[in-house]
PDB file of C-alpha atoms in Angstrom:
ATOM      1  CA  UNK V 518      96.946 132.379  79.621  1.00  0.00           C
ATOM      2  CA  UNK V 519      99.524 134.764  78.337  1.00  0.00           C
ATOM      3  CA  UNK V 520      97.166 136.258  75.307  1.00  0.00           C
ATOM      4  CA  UNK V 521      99.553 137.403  72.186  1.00  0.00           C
ATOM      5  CA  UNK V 522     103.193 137.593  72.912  1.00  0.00           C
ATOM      6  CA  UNK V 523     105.646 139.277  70.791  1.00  0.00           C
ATOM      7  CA  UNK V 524     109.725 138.786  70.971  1.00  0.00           C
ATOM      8  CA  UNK V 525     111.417 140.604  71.361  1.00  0.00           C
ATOM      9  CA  UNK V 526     110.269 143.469  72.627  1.00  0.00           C
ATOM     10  CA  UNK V 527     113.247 145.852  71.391  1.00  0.00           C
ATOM     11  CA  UNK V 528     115.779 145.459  68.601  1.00  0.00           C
ATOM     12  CA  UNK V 529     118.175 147.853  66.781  1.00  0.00           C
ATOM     13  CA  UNK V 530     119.584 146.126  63.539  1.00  0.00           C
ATOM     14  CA  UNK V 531     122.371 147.647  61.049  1.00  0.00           C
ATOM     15  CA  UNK V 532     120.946 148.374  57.705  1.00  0.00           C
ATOM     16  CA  UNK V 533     121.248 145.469  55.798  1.00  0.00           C
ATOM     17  CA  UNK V 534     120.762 142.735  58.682  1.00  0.00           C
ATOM     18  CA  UNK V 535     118.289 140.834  58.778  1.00  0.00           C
ATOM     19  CA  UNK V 536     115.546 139.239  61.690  1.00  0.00           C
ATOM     20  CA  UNK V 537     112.564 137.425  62.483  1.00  0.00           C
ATOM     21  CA  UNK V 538     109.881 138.758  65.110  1.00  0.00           C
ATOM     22  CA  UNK V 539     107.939 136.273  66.577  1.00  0.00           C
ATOM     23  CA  UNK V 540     104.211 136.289  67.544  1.00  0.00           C
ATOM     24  CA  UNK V 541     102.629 133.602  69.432  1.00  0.00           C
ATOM     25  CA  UNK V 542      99.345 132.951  70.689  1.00  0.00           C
ATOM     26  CA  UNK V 543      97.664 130.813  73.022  1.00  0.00           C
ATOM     27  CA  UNK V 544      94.162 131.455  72.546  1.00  0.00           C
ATOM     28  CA  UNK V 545      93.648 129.163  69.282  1.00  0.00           C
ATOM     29  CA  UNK V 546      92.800 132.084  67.275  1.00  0.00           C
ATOM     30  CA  UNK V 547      92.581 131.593  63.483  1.00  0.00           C
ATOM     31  CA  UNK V 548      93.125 135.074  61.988  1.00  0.00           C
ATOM     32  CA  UNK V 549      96.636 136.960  62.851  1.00  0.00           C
ATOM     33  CA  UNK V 550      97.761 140.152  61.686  1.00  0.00           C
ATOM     34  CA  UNK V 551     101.120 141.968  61.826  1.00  0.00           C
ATOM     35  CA  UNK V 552     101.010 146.146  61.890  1.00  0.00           C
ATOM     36  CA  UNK V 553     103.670 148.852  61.791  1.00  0.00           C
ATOM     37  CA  UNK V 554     102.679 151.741  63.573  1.00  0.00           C
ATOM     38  CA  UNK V 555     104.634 155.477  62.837  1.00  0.00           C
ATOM     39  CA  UNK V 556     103.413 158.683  63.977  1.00  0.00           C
ATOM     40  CA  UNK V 557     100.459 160.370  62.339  1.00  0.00           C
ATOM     41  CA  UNK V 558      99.880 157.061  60.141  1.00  0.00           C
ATOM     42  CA  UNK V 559      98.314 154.780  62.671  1.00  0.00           C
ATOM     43  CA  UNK V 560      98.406 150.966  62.313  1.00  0.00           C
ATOM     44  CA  UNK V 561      99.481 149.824  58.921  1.00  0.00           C
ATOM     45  CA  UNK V 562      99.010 146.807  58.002  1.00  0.00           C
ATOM     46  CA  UNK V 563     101.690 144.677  56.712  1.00  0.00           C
ATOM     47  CA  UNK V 564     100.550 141.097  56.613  1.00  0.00           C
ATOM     48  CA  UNK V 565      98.110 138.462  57.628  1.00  0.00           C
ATOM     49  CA  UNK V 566      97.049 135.110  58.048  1.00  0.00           C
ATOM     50  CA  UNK V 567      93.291 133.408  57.999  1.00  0.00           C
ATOM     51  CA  UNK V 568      94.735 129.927  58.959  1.00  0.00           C
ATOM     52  CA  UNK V 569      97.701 127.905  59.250  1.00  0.00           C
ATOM     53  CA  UNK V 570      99.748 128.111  56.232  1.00  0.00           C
ATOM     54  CA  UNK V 571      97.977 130.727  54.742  1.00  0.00           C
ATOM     55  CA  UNK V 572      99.610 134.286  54.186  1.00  0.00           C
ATOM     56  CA  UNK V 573      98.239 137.143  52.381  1.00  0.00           C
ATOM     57  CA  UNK V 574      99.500 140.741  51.558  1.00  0.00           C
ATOM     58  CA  UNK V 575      98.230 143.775  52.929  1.00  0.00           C
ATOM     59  CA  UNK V 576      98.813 147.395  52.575  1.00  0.00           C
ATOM     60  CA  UNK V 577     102.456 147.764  53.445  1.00  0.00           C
ATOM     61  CA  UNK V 578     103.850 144.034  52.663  1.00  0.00           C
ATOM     62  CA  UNK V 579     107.323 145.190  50.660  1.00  0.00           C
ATOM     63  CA  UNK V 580     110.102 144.337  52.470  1.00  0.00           C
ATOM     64  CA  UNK V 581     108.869 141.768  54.589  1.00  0.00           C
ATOM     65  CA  UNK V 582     107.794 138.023  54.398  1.00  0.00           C
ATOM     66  CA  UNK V 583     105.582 136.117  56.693  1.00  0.00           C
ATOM     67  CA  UNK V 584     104.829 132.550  57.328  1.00  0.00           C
ATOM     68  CA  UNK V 585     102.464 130.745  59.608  1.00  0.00           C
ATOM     69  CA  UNK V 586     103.734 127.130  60.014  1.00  0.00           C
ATOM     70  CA  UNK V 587     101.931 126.654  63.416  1.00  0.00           C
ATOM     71  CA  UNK V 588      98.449 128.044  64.076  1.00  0.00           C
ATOM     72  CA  UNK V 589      99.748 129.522  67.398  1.00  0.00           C
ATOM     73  CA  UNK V 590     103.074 131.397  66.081  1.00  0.00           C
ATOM     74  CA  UNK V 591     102.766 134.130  62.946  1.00  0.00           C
ATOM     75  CA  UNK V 592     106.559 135.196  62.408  1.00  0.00           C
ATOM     76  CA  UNK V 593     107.837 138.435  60.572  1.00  0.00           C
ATOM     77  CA  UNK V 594     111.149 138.789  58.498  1.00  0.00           C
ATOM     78  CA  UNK V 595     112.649 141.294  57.156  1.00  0.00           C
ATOM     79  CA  UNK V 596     115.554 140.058  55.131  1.00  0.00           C
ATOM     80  CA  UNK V 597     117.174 143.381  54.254  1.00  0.00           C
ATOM     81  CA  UNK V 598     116.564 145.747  57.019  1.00  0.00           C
ATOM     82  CA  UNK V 599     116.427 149.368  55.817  1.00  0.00           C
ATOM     83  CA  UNK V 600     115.881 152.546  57.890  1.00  0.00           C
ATOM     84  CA  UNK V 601     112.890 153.425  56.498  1.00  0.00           C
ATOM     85  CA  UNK V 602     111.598 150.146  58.894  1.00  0.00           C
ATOM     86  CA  UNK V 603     112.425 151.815  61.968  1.00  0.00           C
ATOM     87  CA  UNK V 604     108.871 151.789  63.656  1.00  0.00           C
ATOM     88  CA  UNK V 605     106.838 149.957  66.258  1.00  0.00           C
ATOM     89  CA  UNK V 606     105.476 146.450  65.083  1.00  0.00           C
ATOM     90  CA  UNK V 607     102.438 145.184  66.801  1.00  0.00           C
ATOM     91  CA  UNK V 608     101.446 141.279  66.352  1.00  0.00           C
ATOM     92  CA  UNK V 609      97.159 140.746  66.567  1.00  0.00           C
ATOM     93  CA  UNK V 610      95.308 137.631  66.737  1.00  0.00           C
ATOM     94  CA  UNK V 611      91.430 137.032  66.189  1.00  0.00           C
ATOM     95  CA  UNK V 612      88.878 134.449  66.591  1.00  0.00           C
ATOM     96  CA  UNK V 613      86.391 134.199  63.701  1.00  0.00           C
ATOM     97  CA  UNK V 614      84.957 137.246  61.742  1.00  0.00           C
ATOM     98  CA  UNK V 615      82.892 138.964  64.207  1.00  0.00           C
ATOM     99  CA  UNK V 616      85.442 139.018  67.109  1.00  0.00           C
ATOM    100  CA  UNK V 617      87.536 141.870  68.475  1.00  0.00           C
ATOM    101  CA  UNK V 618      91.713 141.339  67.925  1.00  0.00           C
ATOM    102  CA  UNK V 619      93.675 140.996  70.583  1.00  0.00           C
ATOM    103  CA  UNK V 620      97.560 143.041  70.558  1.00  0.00           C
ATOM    104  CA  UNK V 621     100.517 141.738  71.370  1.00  0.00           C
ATOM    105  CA  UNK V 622     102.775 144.687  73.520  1.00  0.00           C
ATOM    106  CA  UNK V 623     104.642 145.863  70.489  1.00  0.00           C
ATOM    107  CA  UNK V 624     108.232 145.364  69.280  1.00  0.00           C
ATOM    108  CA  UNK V 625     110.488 148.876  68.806  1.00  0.00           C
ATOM    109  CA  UNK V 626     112.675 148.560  66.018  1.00  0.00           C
ATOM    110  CA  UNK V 627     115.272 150.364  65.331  1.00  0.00           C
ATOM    111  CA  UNK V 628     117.519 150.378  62.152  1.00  0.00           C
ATOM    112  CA  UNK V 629     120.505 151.959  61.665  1.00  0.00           C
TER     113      UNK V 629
ATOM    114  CA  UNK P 937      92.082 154.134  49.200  1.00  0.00           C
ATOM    115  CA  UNK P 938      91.781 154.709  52.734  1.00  0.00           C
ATOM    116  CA  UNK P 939      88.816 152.472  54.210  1.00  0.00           C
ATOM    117  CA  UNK P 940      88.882 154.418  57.567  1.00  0.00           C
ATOM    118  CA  UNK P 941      88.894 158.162  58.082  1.00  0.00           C
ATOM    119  CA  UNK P 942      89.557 160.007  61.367  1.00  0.00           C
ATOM    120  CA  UNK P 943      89.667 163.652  60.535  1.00  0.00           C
ATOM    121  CA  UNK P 944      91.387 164.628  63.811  1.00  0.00           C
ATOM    122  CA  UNK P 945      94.323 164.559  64.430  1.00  0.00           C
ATOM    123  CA  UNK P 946      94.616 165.925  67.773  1.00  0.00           C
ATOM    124  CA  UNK P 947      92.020 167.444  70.286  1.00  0.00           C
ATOM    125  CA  UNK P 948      92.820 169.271  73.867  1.00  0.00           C
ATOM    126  CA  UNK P 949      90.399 169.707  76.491  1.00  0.00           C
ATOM    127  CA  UNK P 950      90.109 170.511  79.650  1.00  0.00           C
ATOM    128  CA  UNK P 951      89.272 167.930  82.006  1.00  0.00           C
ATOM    129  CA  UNK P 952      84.718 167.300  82.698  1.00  0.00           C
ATOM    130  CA  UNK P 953      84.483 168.436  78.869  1.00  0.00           C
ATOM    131  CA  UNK P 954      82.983 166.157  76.359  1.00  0.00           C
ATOM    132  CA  UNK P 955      84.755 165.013  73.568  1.00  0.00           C
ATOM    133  CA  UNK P 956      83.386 163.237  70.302  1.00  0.00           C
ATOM    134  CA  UNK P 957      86.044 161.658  67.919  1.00  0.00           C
ATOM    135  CA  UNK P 958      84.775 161.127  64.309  1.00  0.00           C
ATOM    136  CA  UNK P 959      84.980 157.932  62.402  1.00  0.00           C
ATOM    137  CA  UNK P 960      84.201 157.296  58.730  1.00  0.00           C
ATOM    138  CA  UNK P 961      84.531 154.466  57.292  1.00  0.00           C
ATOM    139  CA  UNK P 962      84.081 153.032  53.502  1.00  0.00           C
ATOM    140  CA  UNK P 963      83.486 149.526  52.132  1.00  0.00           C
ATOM    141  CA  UNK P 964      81.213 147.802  49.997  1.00  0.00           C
ATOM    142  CA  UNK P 965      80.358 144.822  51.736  1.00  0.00           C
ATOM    143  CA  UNK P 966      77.023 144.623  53.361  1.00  0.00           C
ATOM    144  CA  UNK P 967      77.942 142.857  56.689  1.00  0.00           C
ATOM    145  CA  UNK P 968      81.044 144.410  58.298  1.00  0.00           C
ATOM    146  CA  UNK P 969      82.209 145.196  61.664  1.00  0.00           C
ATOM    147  CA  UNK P 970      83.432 148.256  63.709  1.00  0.00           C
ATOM    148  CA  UNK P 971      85.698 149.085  66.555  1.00  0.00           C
ATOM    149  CA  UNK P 972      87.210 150.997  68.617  1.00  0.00           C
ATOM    150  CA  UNK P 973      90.470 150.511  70.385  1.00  0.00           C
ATOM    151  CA  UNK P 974      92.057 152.673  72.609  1.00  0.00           C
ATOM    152  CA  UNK P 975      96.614 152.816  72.998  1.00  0.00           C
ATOM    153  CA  UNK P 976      97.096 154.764  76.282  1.00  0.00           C
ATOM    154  CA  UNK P 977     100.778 156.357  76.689  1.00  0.00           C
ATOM    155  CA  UNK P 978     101.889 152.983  78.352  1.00  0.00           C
ATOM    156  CA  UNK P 979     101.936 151.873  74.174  1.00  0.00           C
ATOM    157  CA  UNK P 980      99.475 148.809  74.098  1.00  0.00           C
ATOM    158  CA  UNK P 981      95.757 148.892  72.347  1.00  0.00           C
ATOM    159  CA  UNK P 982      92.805 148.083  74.408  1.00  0.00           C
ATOM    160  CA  UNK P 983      89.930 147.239  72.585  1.00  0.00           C
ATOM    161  CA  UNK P 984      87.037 149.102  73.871  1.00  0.00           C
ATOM    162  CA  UNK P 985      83.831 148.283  71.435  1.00  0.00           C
ATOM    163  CA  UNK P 986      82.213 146.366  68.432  1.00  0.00           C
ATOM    164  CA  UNK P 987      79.476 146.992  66.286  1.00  0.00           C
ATOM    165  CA  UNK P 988      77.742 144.944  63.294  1.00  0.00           C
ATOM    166  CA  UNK P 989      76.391 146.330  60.160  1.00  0.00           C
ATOM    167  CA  UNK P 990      72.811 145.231  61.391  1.00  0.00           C
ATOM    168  CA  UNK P 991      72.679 146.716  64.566  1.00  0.00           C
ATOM    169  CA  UNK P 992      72.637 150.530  64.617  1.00  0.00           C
ATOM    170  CA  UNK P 993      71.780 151.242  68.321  1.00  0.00           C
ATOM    171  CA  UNK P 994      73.801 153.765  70.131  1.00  0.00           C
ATOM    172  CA  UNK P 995      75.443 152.006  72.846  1.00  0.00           C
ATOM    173  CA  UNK P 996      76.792 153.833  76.379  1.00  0.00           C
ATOM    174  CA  UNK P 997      79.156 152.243  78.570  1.00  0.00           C
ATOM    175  CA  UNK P 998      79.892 154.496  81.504  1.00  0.00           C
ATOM    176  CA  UNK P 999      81.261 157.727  80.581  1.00  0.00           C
ATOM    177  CA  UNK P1000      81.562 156.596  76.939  1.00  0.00           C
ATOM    178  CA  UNK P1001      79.007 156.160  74.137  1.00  0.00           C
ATOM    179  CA  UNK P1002      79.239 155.703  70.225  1.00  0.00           C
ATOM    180  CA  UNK P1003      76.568 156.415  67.563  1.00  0.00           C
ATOM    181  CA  UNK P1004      76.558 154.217  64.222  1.00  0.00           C
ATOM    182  CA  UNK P1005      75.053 156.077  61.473  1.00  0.00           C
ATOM    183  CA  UNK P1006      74.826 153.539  58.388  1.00  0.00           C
ATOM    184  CA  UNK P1007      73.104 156.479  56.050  1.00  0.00           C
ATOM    185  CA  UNK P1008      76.523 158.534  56.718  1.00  0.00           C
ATOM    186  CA  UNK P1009      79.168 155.826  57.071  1.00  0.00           C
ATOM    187  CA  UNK P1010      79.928 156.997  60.593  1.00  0.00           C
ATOM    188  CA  UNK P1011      80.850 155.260  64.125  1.00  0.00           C
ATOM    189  CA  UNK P1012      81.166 158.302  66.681  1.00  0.00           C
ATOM    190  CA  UNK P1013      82.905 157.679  69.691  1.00  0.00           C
ATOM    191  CA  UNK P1014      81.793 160.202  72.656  1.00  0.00           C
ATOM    192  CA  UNK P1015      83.984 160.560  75.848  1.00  0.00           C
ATOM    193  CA  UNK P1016      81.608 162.566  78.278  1.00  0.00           C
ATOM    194  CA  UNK P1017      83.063 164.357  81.051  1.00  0.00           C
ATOM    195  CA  UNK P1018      86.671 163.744  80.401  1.00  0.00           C
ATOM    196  CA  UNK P1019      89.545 162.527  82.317  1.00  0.00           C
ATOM    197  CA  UNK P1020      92.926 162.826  82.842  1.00  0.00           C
ATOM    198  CA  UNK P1021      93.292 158.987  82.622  1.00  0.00           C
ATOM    199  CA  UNK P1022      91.497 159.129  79.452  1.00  0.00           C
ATOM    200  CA  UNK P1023      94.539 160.993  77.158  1.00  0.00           C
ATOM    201  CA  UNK P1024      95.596 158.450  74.897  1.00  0.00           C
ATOM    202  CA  UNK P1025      95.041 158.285  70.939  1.00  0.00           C
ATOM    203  CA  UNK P1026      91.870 156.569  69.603  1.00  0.00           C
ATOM    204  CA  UNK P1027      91.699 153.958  66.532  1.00  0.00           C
ATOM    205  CA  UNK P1028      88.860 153.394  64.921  1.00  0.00           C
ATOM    206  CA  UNK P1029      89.111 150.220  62.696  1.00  0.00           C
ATOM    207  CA  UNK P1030      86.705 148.028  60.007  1.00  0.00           C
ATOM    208  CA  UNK P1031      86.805 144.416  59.376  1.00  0.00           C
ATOM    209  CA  UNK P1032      86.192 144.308  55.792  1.00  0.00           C
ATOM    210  CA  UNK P1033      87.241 140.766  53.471  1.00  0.00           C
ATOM    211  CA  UNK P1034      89.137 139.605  56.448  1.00  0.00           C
ATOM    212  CA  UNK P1035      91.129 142.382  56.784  1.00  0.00           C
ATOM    213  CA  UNK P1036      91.266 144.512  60.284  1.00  0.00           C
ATOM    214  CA  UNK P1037      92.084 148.151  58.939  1.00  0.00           C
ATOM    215  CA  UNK P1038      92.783 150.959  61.052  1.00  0.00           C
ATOM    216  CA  UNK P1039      92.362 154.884  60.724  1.00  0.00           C
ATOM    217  CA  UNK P1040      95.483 157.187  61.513  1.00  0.00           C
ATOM    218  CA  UNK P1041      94.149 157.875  65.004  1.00  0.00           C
ATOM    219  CA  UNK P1042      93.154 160.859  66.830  1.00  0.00           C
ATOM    220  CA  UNK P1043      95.245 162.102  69.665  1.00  0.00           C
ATOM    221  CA  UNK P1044      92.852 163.154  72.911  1.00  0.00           C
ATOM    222  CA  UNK P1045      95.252 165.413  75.882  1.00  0.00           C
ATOM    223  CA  UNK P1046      92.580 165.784  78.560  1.00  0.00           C
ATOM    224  CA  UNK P1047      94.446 168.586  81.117  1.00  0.00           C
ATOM    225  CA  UNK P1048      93.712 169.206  84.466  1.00  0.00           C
TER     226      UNK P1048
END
């Protein structure tokens, strides 16, 4: 039972590339959530998901697209990486309303 | 507008002092749900509490304890008799319309 994994771990992309960051779960959770974190700002979040093909917006969503084609994976683009996207990205996964989200261990990106 | 305020940025202490961590939090549903998660220097979040709109008991687990005020929007987090091992920075966060938001975090340095 591996809990949320995120790949990769580390990345440093040119301005202008793009990527996907992968979260997957193995816990059957319905609700996943994708965060940036920067210093003094906490966990922002960017997008989320309340079911398989479902998406929705949160506070930070510009510059990035989600999509959710398998319960277990939640998957992160950015299709014009900029510098100002340089932070840590942290995948989390929950079951039902009431329950505590589990973290994936955070992806470092870096953009140049 | 920001759902979840923590005031404090950073606190110092010196280790066996008590340290409470403020936590306000805003929303207009009726039934929501509190946490608080914990991101040591190693970089992931441990979740280390819940608490429902319904139940405003003050809870203690060990060395920590948390006090829910409805009347004041608040969810107090109380680390008695500090620790070295317990310098990290604190998130307190609100499920609130499906969303998990998070505050900006307080920084605790216990020191020897």
């Amino acid at each position: 039972n591996a809990g949320v994994t995120q790949t990769p771990k580390f990345r440093v992309l040119k301005t202008g590339q793009s990527m996907t960051l992968l979260c997957a779960q193995d816990m059957n959770h319905e609700y996943m959530y994708w965060y940036r974190q920067d210093p003094g700002m906490g966990l922002r979040l960017i997008h989320y998901s309340v079911g398989e093909g479902t998406t929705a917006k949160g506070e930070v969503p510009d510059g990035y697209n989600v999509s959710r084609l398998k319960k277990q994976n939640f998957l992160l683009g950015l299709e014009s990486a900029a510098p100002s996207q340089t932070s840590v990205y942290f995948c989390a996964s929950r079951r039902g309303q009431v329950k505590e989200a589990f973290f994936g261990q955070g992806t470092r990106l870096t953009v140049v | 507008a920001q759902k979840v305020t923590q005031a404090q940025t950073e606190i110092s202490v010196v280790e066996k002092e008590d340290v409470t961590l403020d936590c306000v939090y805003e929303t207009r549903d009726t039934t929501y749900y509190l946490f608080w998660y914990k991101q040591p220097p190693s970089g992931e979040l441990v979740f280390l509490i819940r608490r429902n709109s319904f139940d405003e008991q003050n809870e203690i687990s060990g060395r920590y304890s948390w006090n829910f005020q409805k009347s004041t929007s608040s969810f107090n987090f109380t680390i008695t008799a500090s620790q070295v091992v317990d310098s990290a920075v604190y998130f307190c966060a609100l499920i609130d319309d499906y969303k998990l938001s998070f505050g900006a975090g307080t920084t605790v340095t216990v020191r020897a």
